[in-house]
Short mmCIF file of C-alpha atoms and ligand atoms in Angstrom, two decimals:
data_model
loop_
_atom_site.label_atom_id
_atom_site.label_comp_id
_atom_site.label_asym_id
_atom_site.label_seq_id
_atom_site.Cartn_x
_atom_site.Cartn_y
_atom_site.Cartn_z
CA UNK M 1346 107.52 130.44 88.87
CA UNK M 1347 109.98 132.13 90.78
CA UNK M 1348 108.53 133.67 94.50
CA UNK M 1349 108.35 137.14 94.95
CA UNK M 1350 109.64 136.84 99.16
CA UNK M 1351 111.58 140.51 99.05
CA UNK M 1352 110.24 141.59 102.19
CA UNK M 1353 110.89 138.21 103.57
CA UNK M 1354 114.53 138.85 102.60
CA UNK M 1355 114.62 142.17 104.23
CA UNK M 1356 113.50 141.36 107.33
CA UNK M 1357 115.52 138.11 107.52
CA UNK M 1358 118.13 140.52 106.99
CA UNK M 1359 117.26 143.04 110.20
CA UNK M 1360 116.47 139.92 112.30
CA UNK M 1361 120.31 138.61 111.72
CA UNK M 1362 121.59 141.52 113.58
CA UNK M 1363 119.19 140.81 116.23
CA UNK M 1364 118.29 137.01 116.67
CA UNK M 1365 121.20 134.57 116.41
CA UNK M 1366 120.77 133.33 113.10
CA UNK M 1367 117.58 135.95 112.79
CA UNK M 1368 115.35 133.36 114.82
CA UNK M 1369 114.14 131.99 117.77
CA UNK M 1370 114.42 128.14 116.88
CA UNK M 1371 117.44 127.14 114.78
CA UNK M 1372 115.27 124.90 112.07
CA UNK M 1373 113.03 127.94 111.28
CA UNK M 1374 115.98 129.47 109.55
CA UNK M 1375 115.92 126.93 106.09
CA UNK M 1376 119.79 126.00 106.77
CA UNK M 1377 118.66 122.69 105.70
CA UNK M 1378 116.75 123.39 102.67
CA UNK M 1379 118.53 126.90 101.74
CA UNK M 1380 117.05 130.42 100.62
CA UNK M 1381 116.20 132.12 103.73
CA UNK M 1382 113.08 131.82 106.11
CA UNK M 1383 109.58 133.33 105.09
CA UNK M 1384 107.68 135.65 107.75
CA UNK M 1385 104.39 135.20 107.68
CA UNK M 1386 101.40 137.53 108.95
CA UNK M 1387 98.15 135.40 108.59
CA UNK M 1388 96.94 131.67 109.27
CA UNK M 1389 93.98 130.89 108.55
CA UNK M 1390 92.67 127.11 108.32
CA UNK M 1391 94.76 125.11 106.69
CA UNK M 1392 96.48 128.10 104.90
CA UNK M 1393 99.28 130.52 106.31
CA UNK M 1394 100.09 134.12 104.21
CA UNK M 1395 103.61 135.77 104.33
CA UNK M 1396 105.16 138.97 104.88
CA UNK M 1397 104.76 139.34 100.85
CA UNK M 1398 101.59 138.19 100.34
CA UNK M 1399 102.13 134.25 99.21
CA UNK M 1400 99.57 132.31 99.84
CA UNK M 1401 100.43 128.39 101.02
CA UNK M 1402 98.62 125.60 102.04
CA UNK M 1403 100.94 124.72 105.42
CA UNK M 1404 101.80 121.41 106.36
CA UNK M 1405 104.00 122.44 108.84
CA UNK M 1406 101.02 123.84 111.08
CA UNK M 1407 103.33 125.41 113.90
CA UNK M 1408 105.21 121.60 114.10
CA UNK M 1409 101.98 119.96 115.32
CA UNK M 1410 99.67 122.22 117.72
CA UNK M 1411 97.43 123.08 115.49
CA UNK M 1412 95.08 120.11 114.84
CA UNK M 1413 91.97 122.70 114.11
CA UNK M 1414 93.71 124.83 111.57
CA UNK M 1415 95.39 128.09 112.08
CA UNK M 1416 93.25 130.65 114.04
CA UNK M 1417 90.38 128.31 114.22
CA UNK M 1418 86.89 130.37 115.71
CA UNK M 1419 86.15 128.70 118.95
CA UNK M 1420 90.21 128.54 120.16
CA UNK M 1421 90.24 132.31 119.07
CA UNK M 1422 87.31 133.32 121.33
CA UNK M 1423 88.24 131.52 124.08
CA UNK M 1424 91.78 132.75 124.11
CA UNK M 1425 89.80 136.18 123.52
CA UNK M 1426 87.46 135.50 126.45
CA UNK M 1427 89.98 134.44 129.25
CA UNK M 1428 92.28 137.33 127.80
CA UNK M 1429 90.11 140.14 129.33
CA UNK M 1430 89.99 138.90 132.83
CA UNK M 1431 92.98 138.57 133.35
CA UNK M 1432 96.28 136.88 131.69
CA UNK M 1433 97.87 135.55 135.01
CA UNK M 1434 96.78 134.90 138.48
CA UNK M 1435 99.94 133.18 139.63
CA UNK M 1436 97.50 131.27 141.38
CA UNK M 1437 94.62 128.36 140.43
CA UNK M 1438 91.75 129.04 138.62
CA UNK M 1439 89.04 126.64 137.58
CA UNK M 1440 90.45 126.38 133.99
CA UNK M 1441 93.48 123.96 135.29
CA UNK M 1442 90.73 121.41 136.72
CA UNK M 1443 89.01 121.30 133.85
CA UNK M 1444 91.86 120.69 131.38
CA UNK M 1445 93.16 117.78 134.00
CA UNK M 1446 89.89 116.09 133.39
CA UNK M 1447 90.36 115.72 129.53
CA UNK M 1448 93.91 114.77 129.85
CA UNK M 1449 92.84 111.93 132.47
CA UNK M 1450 89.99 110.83 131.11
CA UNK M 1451 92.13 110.64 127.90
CA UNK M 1452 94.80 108.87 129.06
CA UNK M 1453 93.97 105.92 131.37
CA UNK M 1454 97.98 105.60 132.50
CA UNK M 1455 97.71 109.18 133.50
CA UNK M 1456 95.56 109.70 137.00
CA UNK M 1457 97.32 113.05 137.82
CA UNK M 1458 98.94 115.49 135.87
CA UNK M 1459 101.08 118.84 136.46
CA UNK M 1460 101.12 121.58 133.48
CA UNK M 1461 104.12 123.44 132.55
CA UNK M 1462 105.04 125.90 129.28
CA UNK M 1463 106.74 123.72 126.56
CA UNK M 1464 107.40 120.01 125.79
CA UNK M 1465 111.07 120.52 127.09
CA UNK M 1466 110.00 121.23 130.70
CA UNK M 1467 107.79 118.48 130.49
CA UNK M 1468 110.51 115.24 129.72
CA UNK M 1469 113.33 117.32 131.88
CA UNK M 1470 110.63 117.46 134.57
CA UNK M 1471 109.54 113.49 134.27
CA UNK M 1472 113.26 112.22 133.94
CA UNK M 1473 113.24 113.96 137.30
CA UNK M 1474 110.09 112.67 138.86
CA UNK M 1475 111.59 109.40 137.12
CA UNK M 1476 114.72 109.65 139.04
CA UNK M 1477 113.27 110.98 142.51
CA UNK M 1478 110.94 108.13 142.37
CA UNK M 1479 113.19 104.70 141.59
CA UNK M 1480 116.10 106.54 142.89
CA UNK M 1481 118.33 105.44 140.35
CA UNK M 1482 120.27 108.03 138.29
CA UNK M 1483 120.65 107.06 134.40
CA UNK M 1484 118.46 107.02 131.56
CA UNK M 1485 117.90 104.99 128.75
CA UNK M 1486 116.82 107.24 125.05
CA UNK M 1487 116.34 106.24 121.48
CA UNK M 1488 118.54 107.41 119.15
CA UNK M 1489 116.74 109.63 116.60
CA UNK M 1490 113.78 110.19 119.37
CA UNK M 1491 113.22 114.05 120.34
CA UNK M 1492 112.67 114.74 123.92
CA UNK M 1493 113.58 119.07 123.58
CA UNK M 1494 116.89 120.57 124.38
CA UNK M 1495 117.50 119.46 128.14
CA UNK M 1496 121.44 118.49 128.69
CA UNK M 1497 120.90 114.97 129.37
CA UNK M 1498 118.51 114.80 126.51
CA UNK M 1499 120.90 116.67 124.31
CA UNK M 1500 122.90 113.74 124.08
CA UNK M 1501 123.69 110.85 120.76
CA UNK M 1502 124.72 107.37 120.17
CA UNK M 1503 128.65 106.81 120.35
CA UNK M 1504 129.41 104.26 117.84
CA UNK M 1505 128.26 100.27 118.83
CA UNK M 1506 125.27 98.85 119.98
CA UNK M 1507 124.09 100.81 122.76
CA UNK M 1508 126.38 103.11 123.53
CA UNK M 1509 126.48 105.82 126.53
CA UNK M 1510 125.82 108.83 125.62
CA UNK M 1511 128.14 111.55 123.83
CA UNK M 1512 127.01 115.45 124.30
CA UNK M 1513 125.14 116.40 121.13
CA UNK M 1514 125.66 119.85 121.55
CA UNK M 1515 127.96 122.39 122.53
CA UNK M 1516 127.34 123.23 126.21
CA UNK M 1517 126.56 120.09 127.29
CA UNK M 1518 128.93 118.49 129.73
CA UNK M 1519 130.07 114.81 129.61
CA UNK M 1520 129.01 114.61 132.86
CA UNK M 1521 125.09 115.61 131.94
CA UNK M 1522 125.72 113.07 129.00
CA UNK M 1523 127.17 110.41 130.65
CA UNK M 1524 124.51 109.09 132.63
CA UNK M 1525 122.14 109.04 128.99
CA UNK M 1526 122.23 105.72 127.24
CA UNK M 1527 121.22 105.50 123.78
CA UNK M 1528 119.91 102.39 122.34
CA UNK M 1529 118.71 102.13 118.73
CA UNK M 1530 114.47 102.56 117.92
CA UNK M 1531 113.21 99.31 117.25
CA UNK M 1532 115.87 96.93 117.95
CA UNK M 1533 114.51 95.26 121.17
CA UNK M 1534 117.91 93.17 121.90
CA UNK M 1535 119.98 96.30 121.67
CA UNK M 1536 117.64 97.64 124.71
CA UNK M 1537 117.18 94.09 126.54
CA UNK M 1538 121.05 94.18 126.49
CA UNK M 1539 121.19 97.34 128.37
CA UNK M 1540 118.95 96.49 130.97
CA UNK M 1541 120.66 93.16 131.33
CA UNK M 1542 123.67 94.99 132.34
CA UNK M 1543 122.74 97.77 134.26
CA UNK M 1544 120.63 97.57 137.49
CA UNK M 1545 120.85 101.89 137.93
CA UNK M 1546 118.67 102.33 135.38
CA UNK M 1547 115.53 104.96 136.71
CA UNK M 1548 113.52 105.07 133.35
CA UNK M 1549 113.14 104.66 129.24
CA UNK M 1550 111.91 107.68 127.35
CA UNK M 1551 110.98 107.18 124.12
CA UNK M 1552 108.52 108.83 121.28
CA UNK M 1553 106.23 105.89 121.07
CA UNK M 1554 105.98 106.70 117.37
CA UNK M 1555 109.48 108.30 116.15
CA UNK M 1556 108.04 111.99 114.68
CA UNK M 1557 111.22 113.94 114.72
CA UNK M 1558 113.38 111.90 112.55
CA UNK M 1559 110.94 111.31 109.81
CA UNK M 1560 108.50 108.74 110.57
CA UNK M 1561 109.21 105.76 112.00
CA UNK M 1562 106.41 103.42 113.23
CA UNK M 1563 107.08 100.94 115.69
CA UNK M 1564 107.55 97.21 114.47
CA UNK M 1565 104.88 94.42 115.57
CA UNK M 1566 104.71 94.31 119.13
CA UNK M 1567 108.11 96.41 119.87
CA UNK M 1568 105.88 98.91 121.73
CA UNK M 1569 104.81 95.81 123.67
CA UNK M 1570 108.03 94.16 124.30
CA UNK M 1571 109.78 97.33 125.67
CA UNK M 1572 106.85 97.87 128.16
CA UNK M 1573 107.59 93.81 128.95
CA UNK M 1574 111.04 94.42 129.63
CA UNK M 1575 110.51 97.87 131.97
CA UNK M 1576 108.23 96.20 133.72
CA UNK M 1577 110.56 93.20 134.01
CA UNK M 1578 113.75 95.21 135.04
CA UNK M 1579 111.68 97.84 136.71
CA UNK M 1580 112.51 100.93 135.04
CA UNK M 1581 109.90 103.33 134.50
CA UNK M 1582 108.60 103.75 131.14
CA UNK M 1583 107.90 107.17 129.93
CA UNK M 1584 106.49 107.80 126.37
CA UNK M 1585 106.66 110.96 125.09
CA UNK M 1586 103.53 111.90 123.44
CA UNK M 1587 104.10 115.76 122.58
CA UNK M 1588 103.11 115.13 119.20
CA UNK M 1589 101.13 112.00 119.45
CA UNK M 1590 99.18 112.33 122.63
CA UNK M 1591 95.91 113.84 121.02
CA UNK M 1592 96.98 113.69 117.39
CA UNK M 1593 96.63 109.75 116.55
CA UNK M 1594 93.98 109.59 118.72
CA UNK M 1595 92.18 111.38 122.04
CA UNK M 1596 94.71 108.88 123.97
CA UNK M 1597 97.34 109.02 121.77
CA UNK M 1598 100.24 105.94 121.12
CA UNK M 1599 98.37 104.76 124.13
CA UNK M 1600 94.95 104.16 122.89
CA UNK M 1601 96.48 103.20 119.00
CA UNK M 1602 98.89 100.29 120.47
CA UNK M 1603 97.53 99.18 123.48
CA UNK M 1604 100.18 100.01 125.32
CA UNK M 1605 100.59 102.04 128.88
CA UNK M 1606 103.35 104.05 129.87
CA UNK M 1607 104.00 104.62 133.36
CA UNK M 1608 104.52 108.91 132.70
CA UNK M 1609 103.37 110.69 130.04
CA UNK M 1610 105.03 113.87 128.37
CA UNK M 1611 102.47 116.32 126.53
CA UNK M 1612 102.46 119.58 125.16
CA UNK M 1613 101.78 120.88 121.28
CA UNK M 1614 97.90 120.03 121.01
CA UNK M 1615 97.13 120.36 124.34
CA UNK M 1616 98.04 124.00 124.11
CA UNK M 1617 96.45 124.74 121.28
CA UNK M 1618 98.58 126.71 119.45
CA UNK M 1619 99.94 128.94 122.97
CA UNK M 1620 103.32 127.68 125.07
CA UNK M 1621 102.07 124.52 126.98
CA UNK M 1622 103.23 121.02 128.00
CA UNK M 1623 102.57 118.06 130.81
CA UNK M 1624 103.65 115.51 132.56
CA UNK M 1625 101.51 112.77 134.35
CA UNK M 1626 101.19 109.61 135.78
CA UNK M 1627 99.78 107.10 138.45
CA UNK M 1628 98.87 108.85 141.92
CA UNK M 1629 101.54 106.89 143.09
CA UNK M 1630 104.42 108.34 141.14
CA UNK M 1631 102.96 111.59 141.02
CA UNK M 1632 102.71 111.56 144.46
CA UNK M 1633 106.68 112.46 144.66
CA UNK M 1634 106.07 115.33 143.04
CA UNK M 1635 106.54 118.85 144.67
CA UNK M 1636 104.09 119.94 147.45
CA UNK M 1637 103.13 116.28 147.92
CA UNK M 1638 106.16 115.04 147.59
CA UNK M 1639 110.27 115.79 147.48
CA UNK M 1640 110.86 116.36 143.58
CA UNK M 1641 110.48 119.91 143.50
CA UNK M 1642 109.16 121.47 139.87
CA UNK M 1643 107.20 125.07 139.72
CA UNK M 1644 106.36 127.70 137.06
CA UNK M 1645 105.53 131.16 137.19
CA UNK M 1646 103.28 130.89 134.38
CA UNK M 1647 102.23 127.43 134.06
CA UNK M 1648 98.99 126.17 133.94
CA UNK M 1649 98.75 130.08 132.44
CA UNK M 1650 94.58 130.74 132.16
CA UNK M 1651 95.22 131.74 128.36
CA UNK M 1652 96.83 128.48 127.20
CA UNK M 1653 94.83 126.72 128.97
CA UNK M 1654 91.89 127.75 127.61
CA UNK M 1655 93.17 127.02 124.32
CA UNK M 1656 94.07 124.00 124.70
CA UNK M 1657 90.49 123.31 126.22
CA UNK M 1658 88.62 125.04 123.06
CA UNK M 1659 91.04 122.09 121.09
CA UNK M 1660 90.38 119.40 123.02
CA UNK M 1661 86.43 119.63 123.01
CA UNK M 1662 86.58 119.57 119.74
CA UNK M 1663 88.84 116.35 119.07
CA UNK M 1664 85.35 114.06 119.22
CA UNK M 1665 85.63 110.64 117.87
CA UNK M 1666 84.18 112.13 114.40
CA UNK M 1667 87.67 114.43 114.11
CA UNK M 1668 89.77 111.10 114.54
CA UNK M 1669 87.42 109.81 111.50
CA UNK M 1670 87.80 112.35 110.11
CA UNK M 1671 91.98 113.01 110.06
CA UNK M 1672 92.30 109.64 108.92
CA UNK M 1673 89.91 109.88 105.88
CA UNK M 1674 92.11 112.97 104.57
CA UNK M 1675 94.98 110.51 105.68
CA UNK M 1676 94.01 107.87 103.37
CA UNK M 1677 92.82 110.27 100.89
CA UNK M 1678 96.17 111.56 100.66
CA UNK M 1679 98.36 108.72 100.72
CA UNK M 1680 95.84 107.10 97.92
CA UNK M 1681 96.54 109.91 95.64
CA UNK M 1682 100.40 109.49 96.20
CA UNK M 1683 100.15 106.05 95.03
CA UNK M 1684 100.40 106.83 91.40
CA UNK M 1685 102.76 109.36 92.12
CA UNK M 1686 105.04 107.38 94.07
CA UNK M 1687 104.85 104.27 91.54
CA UNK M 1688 106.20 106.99 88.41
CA UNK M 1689 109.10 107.28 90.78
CA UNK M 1690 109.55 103.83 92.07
CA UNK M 1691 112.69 103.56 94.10
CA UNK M 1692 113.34 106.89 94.33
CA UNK M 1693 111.12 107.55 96.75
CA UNK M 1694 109.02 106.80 99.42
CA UNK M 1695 105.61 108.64 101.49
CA UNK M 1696 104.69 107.10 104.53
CA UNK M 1697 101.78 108.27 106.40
CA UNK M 1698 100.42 107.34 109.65
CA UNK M 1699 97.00 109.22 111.24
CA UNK M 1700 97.47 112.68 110.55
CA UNK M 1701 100.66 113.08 110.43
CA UNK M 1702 103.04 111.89 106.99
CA UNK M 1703 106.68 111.94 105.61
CA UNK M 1704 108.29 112.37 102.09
CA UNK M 1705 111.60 110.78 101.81
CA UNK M 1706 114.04 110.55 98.38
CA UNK M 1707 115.53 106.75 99.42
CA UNK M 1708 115.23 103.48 97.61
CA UNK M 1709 113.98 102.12 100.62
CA UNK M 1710 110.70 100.02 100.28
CA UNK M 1711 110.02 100.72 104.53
CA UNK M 1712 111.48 102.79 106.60
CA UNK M 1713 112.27 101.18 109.64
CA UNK M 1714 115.70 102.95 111.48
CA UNK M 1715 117.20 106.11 112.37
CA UNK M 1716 120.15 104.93 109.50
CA UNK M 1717 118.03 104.77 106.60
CA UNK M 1718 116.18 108.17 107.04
CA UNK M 1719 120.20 109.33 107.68
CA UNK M 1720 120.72 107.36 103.89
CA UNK M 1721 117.98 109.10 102.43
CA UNK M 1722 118.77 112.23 100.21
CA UNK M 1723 118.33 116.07 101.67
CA UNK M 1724 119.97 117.73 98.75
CA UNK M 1725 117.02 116.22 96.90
CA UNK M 1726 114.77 117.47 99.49
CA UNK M 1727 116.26 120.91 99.71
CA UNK M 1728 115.32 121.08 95.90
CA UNK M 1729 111.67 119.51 96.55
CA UNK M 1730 110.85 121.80 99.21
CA UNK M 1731 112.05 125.25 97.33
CA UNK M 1732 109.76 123.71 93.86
CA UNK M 1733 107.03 123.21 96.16
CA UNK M 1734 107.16 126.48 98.14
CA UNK M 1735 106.71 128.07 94.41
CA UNK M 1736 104.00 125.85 94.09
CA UNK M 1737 101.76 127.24 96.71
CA UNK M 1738 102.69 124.11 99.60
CA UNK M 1739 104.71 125.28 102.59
CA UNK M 1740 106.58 121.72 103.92
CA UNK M 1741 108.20 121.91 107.07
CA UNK M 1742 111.83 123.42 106.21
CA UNK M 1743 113.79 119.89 106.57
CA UNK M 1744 113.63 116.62 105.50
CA UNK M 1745 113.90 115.82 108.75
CA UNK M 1746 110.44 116.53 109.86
CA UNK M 1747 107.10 115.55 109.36
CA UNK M 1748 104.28 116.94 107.77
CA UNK M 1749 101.00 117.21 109.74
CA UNK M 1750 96.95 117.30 108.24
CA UNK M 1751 94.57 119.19 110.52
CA UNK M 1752 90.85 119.32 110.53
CA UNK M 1753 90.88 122.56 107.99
CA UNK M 1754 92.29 120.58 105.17
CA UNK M 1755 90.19 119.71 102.80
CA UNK M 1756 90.18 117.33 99.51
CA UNK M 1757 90.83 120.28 97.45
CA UNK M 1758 93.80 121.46 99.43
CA UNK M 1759 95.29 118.15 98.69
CA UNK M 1760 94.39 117.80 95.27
CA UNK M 1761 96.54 120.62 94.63
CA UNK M 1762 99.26 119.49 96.90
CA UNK M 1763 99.36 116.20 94.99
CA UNK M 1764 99.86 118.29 92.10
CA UNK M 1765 102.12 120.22 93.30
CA UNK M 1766 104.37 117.37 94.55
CA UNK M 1767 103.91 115.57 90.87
CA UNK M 1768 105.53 118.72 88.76
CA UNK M 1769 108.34 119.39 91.81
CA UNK M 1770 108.94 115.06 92.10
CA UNK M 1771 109.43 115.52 88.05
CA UNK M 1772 111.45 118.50 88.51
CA UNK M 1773 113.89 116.62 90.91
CA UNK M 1774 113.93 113.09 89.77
CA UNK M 1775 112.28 113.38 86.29
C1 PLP I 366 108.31 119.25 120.10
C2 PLP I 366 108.70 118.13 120.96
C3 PLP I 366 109.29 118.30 122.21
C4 PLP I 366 109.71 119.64 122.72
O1 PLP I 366 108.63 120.49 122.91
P1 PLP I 366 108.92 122.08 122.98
O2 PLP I 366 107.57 122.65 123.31
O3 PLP I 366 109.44 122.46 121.64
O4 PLP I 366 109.91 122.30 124.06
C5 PLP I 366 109.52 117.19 123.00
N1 PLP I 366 109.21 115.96 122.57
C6 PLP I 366 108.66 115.75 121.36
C7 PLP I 366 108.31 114.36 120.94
C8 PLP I 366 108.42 116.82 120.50
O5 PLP I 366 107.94 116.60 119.28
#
């Protein structure tokens, strides 16, 4: 069943001279998994078409945007619409209210909200507004959490408890790290010791729902106790809801746990497939923000008319139906992998949550930490994903990363990824 990706290959090869490691975001490559990356020419619902003419059903579904399917009708014409009058005013237009409205009525923490073009801009730009508004100067992150690829986010856990930070990249100075703390998800004494000890501490960002180091859900009423304890010490809480806000429901981690955060980070969904993100808040901390107030933060092309009228096509359409309707193909799924998963008992583990799901080769009954998605087994992956890219399912190209469901899956698409995953489990651990 080998795949026929020759033109792939070839211009995998020409990018290489061209794009460091031929691409413009390193996990796209397949370091992880091997082989090289596939280029791909068509998306269509919940199926994507490469440079050869292979024909997957994608999980990956551009790492979370795209909640409708690829090139879904009603994002398409709007983006077509806006398009011919005009791609950038560099100055407001009507669209920007209107996509403020869904955000706040979505989000009841959020009463004001500033756009911007990616998910990084958005945490850099609330650590900021985090910082200009308590006036203190560190930071408290989760180890294993994703915020993008600003310095002081760039940062990991030195060894102990709850460590300060140690750059996590090249290029990042120990100065831009040193002011990151990094406590471990889901222990809530690692972070109440931190706070205990520190009194310069300006805010907590975390992924409400770990999505960027497998899945990891939050254990009873940690969501709860860390919004207890910001409160408590008051350090601004800001969750970052790139890939929640909008996916596990309209309001995100928010609406699911019952918790508020005091910012919010957006971006992925709410741009509908096109270069957006967001940051909001209460008036009052919003208020700090540049014209109204002394954090400064601008962008030539954000709030950009196009993305913003994808990201409004996307939005009407998440209704509470859609929510109902993710979750049945949720449950559908992870029913089907219960057979599956009990052949293979102990060797590995699915774990789905909403729309959004994991596949990891540990022994694990639960995945709670960062450590034991470390533990689990990539080579095994690697192998997984290259049988199941032969097989017609295109996984997201590490076992490091989630898998998402969008509206244009259907029952069929994963009856045939269940099979798929049976022969390649077989393959691997058979
Ligand atoms: C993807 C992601 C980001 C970064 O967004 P970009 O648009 O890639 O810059 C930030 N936080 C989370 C939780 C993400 O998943």
């Amino acid at each position: 069943m080998a795949l026929n990706t020759s033109r792939s290959g070839e211009l995998y090869v020409k990018a290489c001279t061209l794009l460091p490691g031929g691409v413009n975001s390193p996990v796209r490559a397949f370091r992880s998994v091997g082989g090289h990356p596939l280029y791909f020419k068509l998306g269509k619902g919940s199926h994507i078409i490469d440079e050869d003419g292979n024909d997957f059903i994608d999980y990956c579904m551009s790492w979370g945007p795209l909640i409708l399917g690829h090139a879904d009708n009603d994002v398409v014409k709007a983006i077509q619409k806006v398009a011919e009058n005009g791609t950038s005013f560099g100055a407001p237009h009507e669209g920007e209210i209107s996509i403020a409205e869904m955000v706040v009525n979505a989000f009841p923490s959020i009463e004001k909200v500033r756009f911007v073009n990616s998910g990084t801009e958005a945490t850099m730009s609330a650590i900021r507004l985090a910082r200009g508004f308590t006036g203190k100067s560190k930071i408290i992150k989760f180890d294993g959490c994703y915020h993008g690829h600003a310095d002081h986010l760039l940062v990991a856990a030195g060894s102990g408890l709850a460590t300060f930070g140690m750059p996590d990249s090249a290029g990042v100075t120990k100065n831009a790290a040193k002011d990151t703390i990094v406590v471990k998800y889901n222990d809530i004494d690692a972070l109440h010791q931190v706070l205990s000890h520190n009194d310069d501490i300006a805010c907590c960002i975390m992924e409400p729902v770990c999505c960027n180091y497998g899945l990891i859900l939050p254990e009873n009423d940690y969501l709860h106790k860390v919004r207890q304890l910001c409160t408590q010490h008051n350090v601004l809480l800001i969750f970052d809801e790139v890939i929640t806000g909008f996916r596990l429901a309209r309001g995100g981690a928010q609406e699911r746990f019952g918790v508020h955060a005091d910012i919010t980070t957006l971006g992925k969904i709410i741009g509908g497939g096109l270069p957006v993100g967001a940051y909001g808040g209460k008036a009052e901390i919003m208020a700090k923000v540049a014209p109204d107030g002394p954090v400064y933060q601008a962008g030539t092309l954000s709030g950009n008319p196009i993305a913003v009228a994808a990201g409004i096509a996307t939005l009407q359409k998440l209704v509470p139906s859609a929510y109902q309707k993710l979750e049945e193909l949720g449950k559908y799924f992870e029913e089907q992998m219960k057979p599956v998963v009990s052949r293979y008992n102990g060797k590995m583990l699915f774990v789905r949550f909403a729309s959004i799901f994991a596949l990891y080769f540990s022994k694990d009954e639960t995945i709670t930490t960062v450590d034991q998605v470390k533990e689990s087994n990539m080579q095994q992956f690697a192998q997984f994903h290259r049988l199941m890219l032969e097989r017609g399912v295109y996984l997201s190209p590490s076992g490091y990363e989630v898998g998402f469901l969008s509206l244009a899956h259907s029952k069929d698409d994963i009856d045939a990824t269940i099979k798929a995953i049976d022969e390649s489990l077989a393959l691997v651990l058979g």
